[in-house]
Amino acid sequence: MIEYRWNGVGLSAPDDWEVSALERDGFLLEEQGRPRCELKWRNVQGTFSFEKHLKRLQKGHKGVDMRPLESADTPGPWRESLARLAGSGLSAHSFLWRTEVDQGIGAALHNPGTGLAALIQFFLRAESEDALAAEVLASFRDVSAGKTVPWSLFGLAARVPADFLLNTFSFRPGHYAVKYWRPRSGRNAGRAPMGKGPGTSLVFERFAPAGVLLRGTTLETWVRDTLEDPPPESLPMQAGHKESREAVRWTGFAKDSFLRAALRRRVHCQGRVWTTGAGNAILAVRASGSVPLIEETFNTVCESYVLV
């Protein structure tokens, strides 16, 4: 089973299920082009009504027949999974759904402690698939409540301080990038668009294949020539090793002047880039903004970033 962690939620799925569609608050898993599991979530304020939620789903999905699944009609493995979720603090209500071409089973989940509301549905073609769907359901977790929030996707894993928000992401062949944003606290927090205004940007990147990208050049030169927001030429890099692999790091001001200092608009930047043994990749973590990350926090974030 592969663990998926994304923007505060997670579940485990069979190795041959793959992410075919990804959003900030949802993803679709497929097996050889066939949909197997769809998961969507959001945060809600106040009480959660399963009946109202099911009605909204029916209105938003024309041509889909949905009905609540009574306890007496619930398959045994599915019922056991619901009990396990209840033990972790999640309330769950099951439903059956059907279209002209597909059918399946699903559940609306709610965590009253965090406000998370999630909808998970499985595409079933035979009763023999019920047990596997129940196993995946039981693995669902709300992972948003800790001091750090994990993410694990497409062979990468890391942990992010909980006060950072998922901003943008891109998974293209040869280059993966996941960007987070933490607005500066105060009266203006939340007024500016995501990634704009005072705050801190935290970026995770993966480049591959490292052997090709670094052919005929050094890691430091590659960083300055390739990264979207490289450190300024005036900022020196420290060369070293991470687990016996080549690495560089930097910390300082990307934009600095007497006026910026007086107006509290200095832009601090820090970064670490290293090559990996297995996977033949280059991993990079960068933080920049008007509010620098504490060095210990940044180092902890970098240590959490690995290939899986």
mmCIF file of C-alpha atoms in Angstrom:
data_model
loop_
_atom_site.group_PDB
_atom_site.id
_atom_site.type_symbol
_atom_site.label_atom_id
_atom_site.label_comp_id
_atom_site.label_asym_id
_atom_site.label_seq_id
_atom_site.Cartn_x
_atom_site.Cartn_y
_atom_site.Cartn_z
ATOM 1 C CA MET A 1 0.000 0.000 0.000
ATOM 2 C CA ILE A 2 1.132 3.554 -0.772
ATOM 3 C CA GLU A 3 0.517 6.371 1.697
ATOM 4 C CA TYR A 4 -0.929 9.565 0.238
ATOM 5 C CA ARG A 5 -0.848 12.716 2.355
ATOM 6 C CA TRP A 6 -2.076 15.966 0.859
ATOM 7 C CA ASN A 7 -3.196 19.287 2.332
ATOM 8 C CA GLY A 8 -4.284 17.898 5.676
ATOM 9 C CA VAL A 9 -5.758 14.512 4.769
ATOM 10 C CA GLY A 10 -4.358 11.116 3.939
ATOM 11 C CA LEU A 11 -5.120 7.535 3.067
ATOM 12 C CA SER A 12 -3.352 4.391 1.890
ATOM 13 C CA ALA A 13 -4.113 2.705 -1.423
ATOM 14 C CA PRO A 14 -2.847 -0.294 -3.416
ATOM 15 C CA ASP A 15 0.460 0.131 -5.219
ATOM 16 C CA ASP A 16 -1.163 -0.040 -8.658
ATOM 17 C CA TRP A 17 -3.584 2.814 -7.926
ATOM 18 C CA GLU A 18 -2.181 6.114 -9.186
ATOM 19 C CA VAL A 19 -3.134 9.767 -8.832
ATOM 20 C CA SER A 20 -4.660 10.834 -12.160
ATOM 21 C CA ALA A 21 -6.148 14.185 -11.099
ATOM 22 C CA LEU A 22 -5.002 16.472 -8.296
ATOM 23 C CA GLU A 23 -6.496 19.596 -6.730
ATOM 24 C CA ARG A 24 -5.749 21.559 -3.568
ATOM 25 C CA ASP A 25 -8.636 19.801 -1.848
ATOM 26 C CA GLY A 26 -9.075 16.553 -3.724
ATOM 27 C CA PHE A 27 -7.624 13.812 -5.899
ATOM 28 C CA LEU A 28 -8.696 10.892 -8.057
ATOM 29 C CA LEU A 29 -7.009 7.484 -7.982
ATOM 30 C CA GLU A 30 -7.090 5.220 -11.028
ATOM 31 C CA GLU A 31 -5.928 1.711 -11.847
ATOM 32 C CA GLN A 32 -4.779 1.317 -15.454
ATOM 33 C CA GLY A 33 -7.035 4.167 -16.540
ATOM 34 C CA ARG A 34 -10.044 2.971 -14.558
ATOM 35 C CA PRO A 35 -11.325 5.240 -11.733
ATOM 36 C CA ARG A 36 -11.112 3.529 -8.343
ATOM 37 C CA CYS A 37 -11.393 6.187 -5.633
ATOM 38 C CA GLU A 38 -12.234 9.893 -5.490
ATOM 39 C CA LEU A 39 -11.595 12.011 -2.398
ATOM 40 C CA LYS A 40 -12.623 15.619 -1.806
ATOM 41 C CA TRP A 41 -12.615 17.706 1.355
ATOM 42 C CA ARG A 42 -13.095 21.153 2.859
ATOM 43 C CA ASN A 43 -13.426 22.800 6.244
ATOM 44 C CA VAL A 44 -16.872 23.657 7.586
ATOM 45 C CA GLN A 45 -17.954 25.858 10.448
ATOM 46 C CA GLY A 46 -20.464 24.679 13.029
ATOM 47 C CA THR A 47 -22.428 21.454 12.847
ATOM 48 C CA PHE A 48 -22.306 19.063 9.921
ATOM 49 C CA SER A 49 -25.496 17.658 8.382
ATOM 50 C CA PHE A 50 -25.109 14.507 6.307
ATOM 51 C CA GLU A 51 -28.592 14.901 4.836
ATOM 52 C CA LYS A 52 -27.880 18.448 3.604
ATOM 53 C CA HIS A 53 -24.500 17.360 2.300
ATOM 54 C CA LEU A 54 -26.041 14.495 0.323
ATOM 55 C CA LYS A 55 -28.663 16.837 -1.163
ATOM 56 C CA ARG A 56 -25.934 19.254 -2.291
ATOM 57 C CA LEU A 57 -24.097 16.354 -3.910
ATOM 58 C CA GLN A 58 -27.203 15.269 -5.778
ATOM 59 C CA LYS A 59 -27.798 18.807 -7.053
ATOM 60 C CA GLY A 60 -24.191 19.132 -8.179
ATOM 61 C CA HIS A 61 -24.073 15.744 -9.917
ATOM 62 C CA LYS A 62 -26.922 15.506 -12.382
ATOM 63 C CA GLY A 63 -27.695 11.997 -13.514
ATOM 64 C CA VAL A 64 -26.289 10.412 -10.347
ATOM 65 C CA ASP A 65 -28.648 8.452 -8.132
ATOM 66 C CA MET A 66 -27.551 8.647 -4.491
ATOM 67 C CA ARG A 67 -29.193 7.192 -1.416
ATOM 68 C CA PRO A 68 -28.144 6.714 2.198
ATOM 69 C CA LEU A 69 -26.897 3.260 3.105
ATOM 70 C CA GLU A 70 -28.703 1.868 6.106
ATOM 71 C CA SER A 71 -26.713 0.008 8.743
ATOM 72 C CA ALA A 72 -28.538 -3.265 8.087
ATOM 73 C CA ASP A 73 -27.539 -3.127 4.416
ATOM 74 C CA THR A 74 -23.907 -2.164 5.015
ATOM 75 C CA PRO A 75 -21.312 -4.804 4.013
ATOM 76 C CA GLY A 76 -19.428 -6.249 6.985
ATOM 77 C CA PRO A 77 -15.923 -5.011 6.026
ATOM 78 C CA TRP A 78 -17.287 -1.516 5.352
ATOM 79 C CA ARG A 79 -19.054 -1.467 8.716
ATOM 80 C CA GLU A 80 -15.821 -2.473 10.460
ATOM 81 C CA SER A 81 -13.963 0.352 8.721
ATOM 82 C CA LEU A 82 -16.576 2.860 9.859
ATOM 83 C CA ALA A 83 -16.074 1.673 13.436
ATOM 84 C CA ARG A 84 -12.316 2.203 13.133
ATOM 85 C CA LEU A 85 -12.853 5.723 11.818
ATOM 86 C CA ALA A 86 -15.208 6.461 14.692
ATOM 87 C CA GLY A 87 -12.464 5.368 17.072
ATOM 88 C CA SER A 88 -10.179 8.029 15.600
ATOM 89 C CA GLY A 89 -12.761 10.776 16.202
ATOM 90 C CA LEU A 90 -14.413 10.835 12.776
ATOM 91 C CA SER A 91 -18.146 10.584 12.229
ATOM 92 C CA ALA A 92 -19.188 8.839 9.021
ATOM 93 C CA HIS A 93 -22.352 8.321 6.998
ATOM 94 C CA SER A 94 -22.402 5.908 4.076
ATOM 95 C CA PHE A 95 -24.233 6.122 0.777
ATOM 96 C CA LEU A 96 -24.640 4.197 -2.464
ATOM 97 C CA TRP A 97 -24.411 5.880 -5.846
ATOM 98 C CA ARG A 98 -25.126 4.869 -9.420
ATOM 99 C CA THR A 99 -24.926 6.347 -12.924
ATOM 100 C CA GLU A 100 -25.653 4.825 -16.310
ATOM 101 C CA VAL A 101 -22.099 3.475 -16.524
ATOM 102 C CA ASP A 102 -20.712 3.325 -12.972
ATOM 103 C CA GLN A 103 -21.767 2.483 -9.456
ATOM 104 C CA GLY A 104 -20.187 2.331 -6.060
ATOM 105 C CA ILE A 105 -20.177 3.094 -2.374
ATOM 106 C CA GLY A 106 -19.018 6.135 -0.468
ATOM 107 C CA ALA A 107 -18.944 7.946 2.842
ATOM 108 C CA ALA A 108 -19.231 11.498 4.089
ATOM 109 C CA LEU A 109 -16.745 12.042 6.916
ATOM 110 C CA HIS A 110 -16.553 14.800 9.504
ATOM 111 C CA ASN A 111 -14.053 15.621 12.229
ATOM 112 C CA PRO A 112 -15.763 17.921 14.759
ATOM 113 C CA GLY A 113 -12.397 18.669 16.331
ATOM 114 C CA THR A 114 -10.918 20.302 13.225
ATOM 115 C CA GLY A 115 -13.979 21.058 11.094
ATOM 116 C CA LEU A 116 -12.783 18.793 8.290
ATOM 117 C CA ALA A 117 -15.561 17.474 6.050
ATOM 118 C CA ALA A 118 -14.583 14.886 3.447
ATOM 119 C CA LEU A 119 -16.317 12.877 0.779
ATOM 120 C CA ILE A 120 -14.801 9.592 -0.361
ATOM 121 C CA GLN A 121 -16.361 7.381 -3.004
ATOM 122 C CA PHE A 122 -15.289 4.145 -4.643
ATOM 123 C CA PHE A 123 -16.048 2.840 -8.121
ATOM 124 C CA LEU A 124 -17.102 -0.812 -7.855
ATOM 125 C CA ARG A 125 -17.706 -3.388 -10.564
ATOM 126 C CA ALA A 126 -18.109 -6.491 -8.410
ATOM 127 C CA GLU A 127 -18.927 -7.381 -4.815
ATOM 128 C CA SER A 128 -15.439 -8.830 -4.510
ATOM 129 C CA GLU A 129 -14.101 -5.255 -4.540
ATOM 130 C CA ASP A 130 -16.020 -4.284 -1.388
ATOM 131 C CA ALA A 131 -13.302 -5.501 0.980
ATOM 132 C CA LEU A 132 -10.542 -3.529 -0.747
ATOM 133 C CA ALA A 133 -12.651 -0.362 -0.736
ATOM 134 C CA ALA A 134 -13.293 -0.859 2.975
ATOM 135 C CA GLU A 135 -9.566 -1.296 3.641
ATOM 136 C CA VAL A 136 -8.752 1.983 1.887
ATOM 137 C CA LEU A 137 -11.595 3.740 3.727
ATOM 138 C CA ALA A 138 -10.242 2.578 7.088
ATOM 139 C CA SER A 139 -6.875 4.162 6.307
ATOM 140 C CA PHE A 140 -8.346 7.679 5.961
ATOM 141 C CA ARG A 141 -6.803 10.172 8.378
ATOM 142 C CA ASP A 142 -7.169 13.842 9.244
ATOM 143 C CA VAL A 143 -3.515 14.867 9.586
ATOM 144 C CA SER A 144 -4.076 18.614 9.912
ATOM 145 C CA ALA A 145 -4.065 18.993 13.688
ATOM 146 C CA GLY A 146 -0.354 18.635 14.545
ATOM 147 C CA LYS A 147 2.416 21.212 14.809
ATOM 148 C CA THR A 148 3.553 20.041 11.386
ATOM 149 C CA VAL A 149 1.470 18.716 8.495
ATOM 150 C CA PRO A 150 2.829 15.878 6.334
ATOM 151 C CA TRP A 151 2.558 15.610 2.583
ATOM 152 C CA SER A 152 3.502 12.569 0.546
ATOM 153 C CA LEU A 153 2.878 12.297 -3.175
ATOM 154 C CA PHE A 154 4.590 11.128 -6.373
ATOM 155 C CA GLY A 155 7.544 9.618 -4.529
ATOM 156 C CA LEU A 156 8.214 12.639 -2.298
ATOM 157 C CA ALA A 157 7.486 13.250 1.372
ATOM 158 C CA ALA A 158 7.988 16.145 3.763
ATOM 159 C CA ARG A 159 6.527 17.889 6.803
ATOM 160 C CA VAL A 160 5.470 21.547 6.831
ATOM 161 C CA PRO A 161 4.838 23.827 9.833
ATOM 162 C CA ALA A 162 1.086 23.900 10.401
ATOM 163 C CA ASP A 163 0.807 27.681 9.960
ATOM 164 C CA PHE A 164 1.789 27.384 6.277
ATOM 165 C CA LEU A 165 -0.959 27.072 3.655
ATOM 166 C CA LEU A 166 -0.722 25.112 0.427
ATOM 167 C CA ASN A 167 -0.354 27.667 -2.370
ATOM 168 C CA THR A 168 0.485 26.167 -5.771
ATOM 169 C CA PHE A 169 1.867 22.880 -7.067
ATOM 170 C CA SER A 170 3.135 21.394 -10.303
ATOM 171 C CA PHE A 171 4.223 17.865 -11.153
ATOM 172 C CA ARG A 172 5.794 17.878 -14.612
ATOM 173 C CA PRO A 173 8.264 15.311 -15.961
ATOM 174 C CA GLY A 174 11.682 16.234 -14.615
ATOM 175 C CA HIS A 175 10.455 18.964 -12.274
ATOM 176 C CA TYR A 176 8.111 18.791 -9.286
ATOM 177 C CA ALA A 177 7.308 21.903 -7.231
ATOM 178 C CA VAL A 178 5.069 22.344 -4.179
ATOM 179 C CA LYS A 179 4.749 25.862 -2.757
ATOM 180 C CA TYR A 180 3.399 26.942 0.619
ATOM 181 C CA TRP A 181 2.657 30.394 1.999
ATOM 182 C CA ARG A 182 2.460 31.863 5.505
ATOM 183 C CA PRO A 183 1.056 35.407 5.728
ATOM 184 C CA ARG A 184 2.541 37.697 8.318
ATOM 185 C CA SER A 185 0.342 37.832 11.404
ATOM 186 C CA GLY A 186 -1.460 41.054 12.214
ATOM 187 C CA ARG A 187 -4.383 43.113 11.028
ATOM 188 C CA ASN A 188 -3.542 42.613 7.343
ATOM 189 C CA ALA A 189 -3.207 38.831 7.542
ATOM 190 C CA GLY A 190 -5.530 37.168 5.053
ATOM 191 C CA ARG A 191 -6.369 40.365 3.163
ATOM 192 C CA ALA A 192 -3.842 39.899 0.373
ATOM 193 C CA PRO A 193 -4.178 37.079 -2.184
ATOM 194 C CA MET A 194 -2.335 33.851 -1.436
ATOM 195 C CA GLY A 195 1.396 34.391 -1.961
ATOM 196 C CA LYS A 196 1.120 38.185 -2.033
ATOM 197 C CA GLY A 197 1.922 40.789 0.587
ATOM 198 C CA PRO A 198 4.063 40.356 3.714
ATOM 199 C CA GLY A 199 4.749 36.760 4.570
ATOM 200 C CA THR A 200 6.956 33.771 3.892
ATOM 201 C CA SER A 201 7.109 31.418 0.928
ATOM 202 C CA LEU A 202 8.279 27.823 1.412
ATOM 203 C CA VAL A 203 9.079 25.836 -1.736
ATOM 204 C CA PHE A 204 9.900 22.149 -2.243
ATOM 205 C CA GLU A 205 11.352 21.063 -5.587
ATOM 206 C CA ARG A 206 12.633 17.910 -7.231
ATOM 207 C CA PHE A 207 14.672 17.874 -10.441
ATOM 208 C CA ALA A 208 15.727 14.779 -12.400
ATOM 209 C CA PRO A 209 17.783 13.141 -13.728
ATOM 210 C CA ALA A 210 20.571 14.676 -11.676
ATOM 211 C CA GLY A 211 23.313 12.959 -13.689
ATOM 212 C CA VAL A 212 22.181 14.724 -16.851
ATOM 213 C CA LEU A 213 21.407 18.089 -15.274
ATOM 214 C CA LEU A 214 24.793 18.366 -13.549
ATOM 215 C CA ARG A 215 26.891 17.085 -16.429
ATOM 216 C CA GLY A 216 29.754 19.531 -16.975
ATOM 217 C CA THR A 217 28.776 21.899 -14.166
ATOM 218 C CA THR A 218 28.806 22.250 -10.396
ATOM 219 C CA LEU A 219 25.783 22.145 -8.130
ATOM 220 C CA GLU A 220 26.289 25.786 -7.125
ATOM 221 C CA THR A 221 26.436 26.975 -10.729
ATOM 222 C CA TRP A 222 23.389 24.900 -11.602
ATOM 223 C CA VAL A 223 21.449 26.415 -8.683
ATOM 224 C CA ARG A 224 22.237 29.986 -9.720
ATOM 225 C CA ASP A 225 21.440 29.276 -13.379
ATOM 226 C CA THR A 226 18.321 27.140 -12.942
ATOM 227 C CA LEU A 227 16.242 27.948 -9.870
ATOM 228 C CA GLU A 228 13.299 30.242 -10.445
ATOM 229 C CA ASP A 229 14.321 32.466 -7.530
ATOM 230 C CA PRO A 230 18.056 31.833 -6.967
ATOM 231 C CA PRO A 231 20.074 33.597 -4.288
ATOM 232 C CA PRO A 232 21.636 36.873 -5.479
ATOM 233 C CA GLU A 233 25.213 36.744 -6.735
ATOM 234 C CA SER A 234 26.250 38.831 -3.726
ATOM 235 C CA LEU A 235 25.086 36.073 -1.370
ATOM 236 C CA PRO A 236 27.707 33.332 -0.994
ATOM 237 C CA MET A 237 26.807 29.651 -0.861
ATOM 238 C CA GLN A 238 28.230 27.125 1.541
ATOM 239 C CA ALA A 239 29.222 23.873 -0.122
ATOM 240 C CA GLY A 240 29.051 20.645 1.825
ATOM 241 C CA HIS A 241 27.535 17.186 1.907
ATOM 242 C CA LYS A 242 24.242 15.674 2.998
ATOM 243 C CA GLU A 243 24.523 11.966 3.717
ATOM 244 C CA SER A 244 27.764 11.921 1.683
ATOM 245 C CA ARG A 245 26.049 13.565 -1.302
ATOM 246 C CA GLU A 246 26.898 16.978 -2.774
ATOM 247 C CA ALA A 247 24.957 19.859 -1.196
ATOM 248 C CA VAL A 248 24.882 23.666 -1.040
ATOM 249 C CA ARG A 249 23.078 26.053 1.276
ATOM 250 C CA TRP A 250 22.637 29.786 1.759
ATOM 251 C CA THR A 251 21.001 32.294 4.076
ATOM 252 C CA GLY A 252 20.841 36.067 3.995
ATOM 253 C CA PHE A 253 18.960 38.925 2.391
ATOM 254 C CA ALA A 254 17.790 38.756 -1.210
ATOM 255 C CA LYS A 255 16.653 42.383 -1.152
ATOM 256 C CA ASP A 256 18.201 44.741 1.373
ATOM 257 C CA SER A 257 18.786 48.457 1.817
ATOM 258 C CA PHE A 258 18.630 51.099 4.532
ATOM 259 C CA LEU A 259 15.157 52.116 3.344
ATOM 260 C CA ARG A 260 13.901 48.517 3.239
ATOM 261 C CA ALA A 261 15.231 47.975 6.753
ATOM 262 C CA ALA A 262 13.471 51.118 7.983
ATOM 263 C CA LEU A 263 10.195 50.071 6.332
ATOM 264 C CA ARG A 264 10.565 46.426 7.445
ATOM 265 C CA ARG A 265 10.579 45.300 3.821
ATOM 266 C CA ARG A 266 13.834 43.418 3.702
ATOM 267 C CA VAL A 267 13.443 40.107 1.891
ATOM 268 C CA HIS A 268 15.190 37.262 3.667
ATOM 269 C CA CYS A 269 16.067 34.084 1.790
ATOM 270 C CA GLN A 270 17.445 30.712 2.783
ATOM 271 C CA GLY A 271 17.836 27.501 0.881
ATOM 272 C CA ARG A 272 19.350 24.073 0.725
ATOM 273 C CA VAL A 273 19.894 21.957 -2.390
ATOM 274 C CA TRP A 274 21.347 18.451 -2.481
ATOM 275 C CA THR A 275 21.685 15.431 -4.725
ATOM 276 C CA THR A 276 20.316 12.019 -3.835
ATOM 277 C CA GLY A 277 21.910 8.620 -4.264
ATOM 278 C CA ALA A 278 18.877 6.495 -5.025
ATOM 279 C CA GLY A 279 16.519 8.173 -7.427
ATOM 280 C CA ASN A 280 19.200 10.214 -9.242
ATOM 281 C CA ALA A 281 17.488 13.467 -8.258
ATOM 282 C CA ILE A 282 18.199 16.964 -7.011
ATOM 283 C CA LEU A 283 16.093 18.081 -4.045
ATOM 284 C CA ALA A 284 15.688 21.734 -3.096
ATOM 285 C CA VAL A 285 13.995 23.573 -0.247
ATOM 286 C CA ARG A 286 13.767 27.366 -0.316
ATOM 287 C CA ALA A 287 12.188 29.916 2.015
ATOM 288 C CA SER A 288 11.920 33.628 1.332
ATOM 289 C CA GLY A 289 9.919 36.612 2.463
ATOM 290 C CA SER A 290 9.664 39.451 4.910
ATOM 291 C CA VAL A 291 9.420 37.076 7.874
ATOM 292 C CA PRO A 292 12.338 34.612 7.920
ATOM 293 C CA LEU A 293 11.958 31.063 9.144
ATOM 294 C CA ILE A 294 13.789 30.247 12.339
ATOM 295 C CA GLU A 295 16.951 28.408 11.305
ATOM 296 C CA GLU A 296 16.116 25.373 13.435
ATOM 297 C CA THR A 297 12.665 25.159 11.850
ATOM 298 C CA PHE A 298 14.086 25.442 8.340
ATOM 299 C CA ASN A 299 16.654 22.728 9.052
ATOM 300 C CA THR A 300 13.932 20.441 10.404
ATOM 301 C CA VAL A 301 11.851 20.995 7.267
ATOM 302 C CA CYS A 302 14.844 20.145 5.067
ATOM 303 C CA GLU A 303 15.590 16.977 7.011
ATOM 304 C CA SER A 304 11.989 15.832 6.551
ATOM 305 C CA TYR A 305 12.140 16.160 2.761
ATOM 306 C CA VAL A 306 12.961 12.775 1.234
ATOM 307 C CA LEU A 307 12.338 10.449 -1.684
ATOM 308 C CA VAL A 308 10.009 7.565 -0.818
#
